[in-house]
Amino acid sequence: INTSNVTQLGPVWKYVLDQKGSWEITPIVVDGVMYLQDMQGTAIALDPETGKEQWRFATGQRGKMRAVSYWLGDATHAPRIIMGVNDRIYALDAATGRPAVGFGGDRGYVNIRDGFALPDQRYAISSPPTVYKNLVIIGPTTQEFGAHGPPGDPRAYDVVTGRLVWRFHTVPRPGERNAGSWGDGWKDRAGPSAWGAISVDEETGLVFVPTGNPADSFVGVDRPGNNLYANSVIALDAAT
């Protein structure tokens, strides 16, 4: 595409979405299929050559989502689309769009609030889950205002069963590395949020987690110290 032929460009196909809210979603293409989701919590598979819909799966959830992820599968399980919607992780059969059997038990999804947050507190997934081998790694978006609330701990789930495999405390507990960097303000501290995109170096097995502001974002008198691991990039062993 250059200045001599740009005027010849025209639409080949379009797919109209039931869209409410800002568009922040990047489609992915794997093995000749385009996968995306809309802001209404619906996963969609399209033919990227024609725009023809191959399947769709509606969760009934809303939230700020940026992309779906893809798991290649293994010897006994077919490839899966991994989708974060609001406070849930869904695993879908990549060929059919139906919920993957066995993921999250009978519900067909994992709720990241389970054991972590109260129903009325902000807690959601806003960036695509990161897939490493048989793990789905996510970080939650949490409140910026108010010192006390749900933790911003990134964690990993088994991509087949949805079982929680590991969790990292973004506010270190007593006895953990860098504990004490919040003074006594570590107790029941909200966040720091890990809402951004998490990346993995597959050769070294390291996962890199960016974190946001400490809560409360503007009043820090109750959190003296360096406030680790807020406003950081954290390198973790992706397996553990």
C-alpha positions as MATLAB code, in Angstrom:
seq = 'INTSNVTQLGPVWKYVLDQKGSWEITPIVVDGVMYLQDMQGTAIALDPETGKEQWRFATGQRGKMRAVSYWLGDATHAPRIIMGVNDRIYALDAATGRPAVGFGGDRGYVNIRDGFALPDQRYAISSPPTVYKNLVIIGPTTQEFGAHGPPGDPRAYDVVTGRLVWRFHTVPRPGERNAGSWGDGWKDRAGPSAWGAISVDEETGLVFVPTGNPADSFVGVDRPGNNLYANSVIALDAAT';
ca = [
       0.000    0.000    0.000;
       1.513    3.303   -1.079;
       0.545    6.778   -2.329;
      -0.066    5.540   -5.861;
      -2.608    2.811   -5.029;
      -4.199    3.820   -1.722;
      -7.183    5.367   -3.515;
      -8.003    1.948   -4.975;
      -8.568    0.358   -1.549;
     -12.116   -0.650   -0.701;
     -13.922   -2.757    1.883;
     -13.951   -6.515    1.291;
     -16.253   -7.427    4.179;
     -17.524   -6.089    7.474;
     -18.916   -7.704   10.594;
     -21.210   -5.538   12.706;
     -20.859   -5.864   16.475;
     -23.386   -5.033   19.160;
     -20.934   -2.635   20.732;
     -21.394   -0.346   23.719;
     -18.398    1.421   25.163;
     -14.899    2.115   23.881;
     -13.339   -0.342   21.427;
     -10.046   -1.718   22.758;
     -10.072   -5.218   21.284;
      -7.435   -6.783   19.023;
      -8.544   -9.877   17.050;
      -6.175  -12.839   16.783;
      -5.840  -15.250   13.853;
      -4.806  -18.889   14.378;
      -4.829  -21.596   11.684;
      -7.004  -19.557    9.373;
      -9.625  -18.514   11.936;
     -10.108  -15.048   13.443;
     -11.119  -14.934   17.105;
     -12.347  -11.873   18.963;
     -14.747  -10.745   21.646;
     -16.993   -7.721   22.034;
     -17.715   -5.503   25.019;
     -20.872   -7.488   25.735;
     -18.838  -10.570   26.691;
     -19.422  -12.510   23.481;
     -16.677  -14.588   21.856;
     -16.809  -14.814   18.061;
     -14.979  -16.856   15.417;
     -14.879  -15.515   11.847;
     -13.447  -16.527    8.497;
     -10.810  -13.781    8.025;
     -11.132  -14.000    4.225;
     -14.891  -13.436    4.068;
     -16.032  -12.267    7.509;
     -18.470  -15.183    7.744;
     -19.312  -16.112   11.304;
     -18.253  -19.625   12.288;
     -19.504  -19.575   15.862;
     -20.330  -17.278   18.745;
     -20.621  -17.755   22.494;
     -22.402  -15.204   24.685;
     -21.477  -15.077   28.373;
     -23.969  -12.399   29.401;
     -21.141  -10.560   31.150;
     -19.872   -7.065   30.400;
     -16.470   -5.529   30.982;
     -13.393   -3.950   29.441;
     -11.680   -6.728   27.496;
      -8.783   -6.336   25.029;
      -8.371   -9.747   23.368;
      -8.902  -13.464   23.686;
      -6.032  -15.930   24.062;
      -5.329  -19.303   22.459;
      -4.135  -22.581   23.971;
      -2.688  -25.079   21.496;
      -4.094  -28.127   23.290;
      -2.279  -31.354   24.118;
      -2.470  -35.069   23.368;
      -5.887  -35.453   24.996;
      -7.447  -31.990   24.828;
      -8.390  -29.912   21.796;
      -7.218  -26.291   21.403;
      -9.069  -23.745   23.514;
      -9.946  -20.074   23.378;
      -9.295  -18.485   26.762;
     -11.393  -15.412   27.488;
     -11.462  -13.084   30.457;
     -14.836  -11.377   30.966;
     -15.519   -9.202   33.995;
     -14.458  -11.426   36.920;
     -14.548  -14.730   35.034;
     -12.229  -16.870   32.920;
     -13.894  -18.949   30.216;
     -12.284  -21.792   28.261;
     -13.997  -22.541   24.947;
     -13.438  -25.263   22.368;
     -11.644  -23.408   19.561;
     -13.490  -25.372   16.861;
     -17.044  -25.045   18.196;
     -17.114  -22.196   20.726;
     -18.746  -24.433   23.315;
     -17.463  -24.348   26.934;
     -14.535  -26.728   27.375;
     -15.546  -29.841   29.299;
     -14.116  -29.963   32.814;
     -12.927  -26.360   33.047;
     -14.169  -24.807   36.277;
     -16.332  -27.809   37.077;
     -20.011  -27.674   36.192;
     -19.988  -23.877   35.787;
     -17.743  -23.904   32.714;
     -15.762  -20.929   33.984;
     -13.547  -19.834   36.859;
     -14.569  -16.856   38.978;
     -11.464  -14.953   40.069;
     -13.394  -13.545   43.045;
     -13.553  -16.959   44.692;
     -11.658  -16.510   47.935;
     -10.334  -13.070   46.977;
     -12.962  -10.321   46.955;
     -16.405   -9.293   48.094;
     -19.173   -9.022   45.465;
     -19.479   -5.224   45.705;
     -15.777   -4.466   45.249;
     -14.145   -3.716   41.891;
     -12.399   -6.842   40.687;
     -12.087   -7.844   37.040;
      -9.845   -8.921   34.162;
      -9.137   -6.166   31.649;
      -6.270   -7.632   29.589;
      -6.125  -10.991   27.785;
      -5.063  -13.966   29.903;
      -1.492  -15.085   29.284;
      -1.003  -18.729   28.308;
       2.183  -20.564   29.298;
       2.294  -24.324   28.684;
      -0.747  -25.618   30.611;
      -1.254  -22.449   32.669;
      -3.551  -19.447   32.303;
      -1.977  -16.451   34.042;
      -4.047  -13.386   34.907;
      -3.823  -10.228   36.966;
      -6.866   -8.365   38.314;
      -7.797   -4.735   37.979;
      -8.603   -3.282   41.398;
      -9.617    0.005   42.986;
      -7.352    3.054   43.124;
      -9.344    4.843   45.823;
      -9.622    3.485   49.325;
      -6.776    1.785   51.128;
      -8.488   -1.471   52.003;
      -9.952   -3.948   49.565;
      -9.186   -7.005   47.441;
      -5.569   -7.896   46.602;
      -3.999   -7.340   43.192;
      -2.301  -10.731   43.255;
      -1.515  -12.257   39.848;
      -2.200  -15.975   39.730;
      -2.131  -19.012   37.463;
      -4.874  -21.544   36.761;
      -4.673  -24.982   35.157;
      -5.900  -24.549   31.566;
      -7.640  -27.957   31.598;
      -9.396  -27.922   34.981;
      -9.362  -24.287   36.061;
      -7.677  -25.233   39.340;
      -5.646  -22.482   41.035;
      -1.944  -23.413   40.684;
      -0.105  -20.430   42.173;
      -0.616  -16.935   43.540;
       1.908  -14.132   44.098;
       1.331  -11.509   46.790;
       1.843   -8.042   45.288;
       1.819   -6.774   48.874;
       4.414   -9.003   50.597;
       3.318  -10.779   53.758;
       5.494  -11.138   56.879;
       8.285  -13.605   56.159;
       8.191  -13.016   52.390;
      10.833  -11.193   50.368;
      10.545   -7.378   50.659;
       8.026   -7.616   53.499;
       7.869   -4.452   55.564;
       7.911   -2.023   52.631;
       4.392   -0.874   53.619;
       5.038   -0.601   57.345;
       1.947   -1.830   59.151;
      -0.120   -0.675   56.174;
       0.178   -4.026   54.379;
      -2.805   -5.509   56.211;
      -5.919   -5.832   54.011;
      -4.304   -3.476   51.489;
      -6.167   -3.139   48.191;
      -4.127   -3.859   45.051;
      -1.749   -2.898   43.692;
      -3.590   -3.654   40.485;
      -2.057   -5.941   37.853;
      -4.443   -4.909   35.071;
      -1.937   -4.629   32.200;
      -0.766   -7.203   29.694;
       1.401   -9.963   31.192;
       4.166  -11.392   28.987;
       6.155  -14.636   29.125;
       9.666  -15.518   27.956;
       9.141  -19.162   27.043;
      12.876  -19.889   26.787;
      13.645  -18.784   30.348;
      10.241  -19.637   31.831;
       9.830  -16.154   33.282;
       6.566  -14.235   33.402;
       6.669  -10.433   33.600;
       3.841   -8.737   35.500;
       3.396   -4.932   35.418;
       1.640   -3.394   38.410;
      -0.110   -0.072   38.947;
      -0.480    2.436   41.733;
      -0.760    1.579   45.414;
      -4.148    2.234   46.984;
      -5.166    4.765   48.078;
      -3.495    6.385   45.058;
      -3.368    9.906   46.487;
      -3.066    9.522   50.258;
      -0.095    7.470   51.423;
       0.332    8.396   55.084;
      -0.714    4.892   56.146;
       1.760    3.095   53.869;
       5.319    4.267   54.634;
       8.185    2.744   52.661;
       8.792    1.656   49.068;
       5.358    0.018   48.757;
       6.590   -2.997   46.819;
       5.362   -4.335   44.497;
       3.361   -1.316   43.305;
       4.499    0.588   40.181;
       6.817   -2.248   39.234;
       7.596   -4.905   36.703;
       7.841   -8.204   38.552;
       9.669  -11.207   37.087;
       8.261  -14.499   38.367;
       8.870  -18.169   37.692;
       5.969  -18.856   35.329;
       5.545  -22.418   36.607;
       5.441  -21.573   40.314;
];
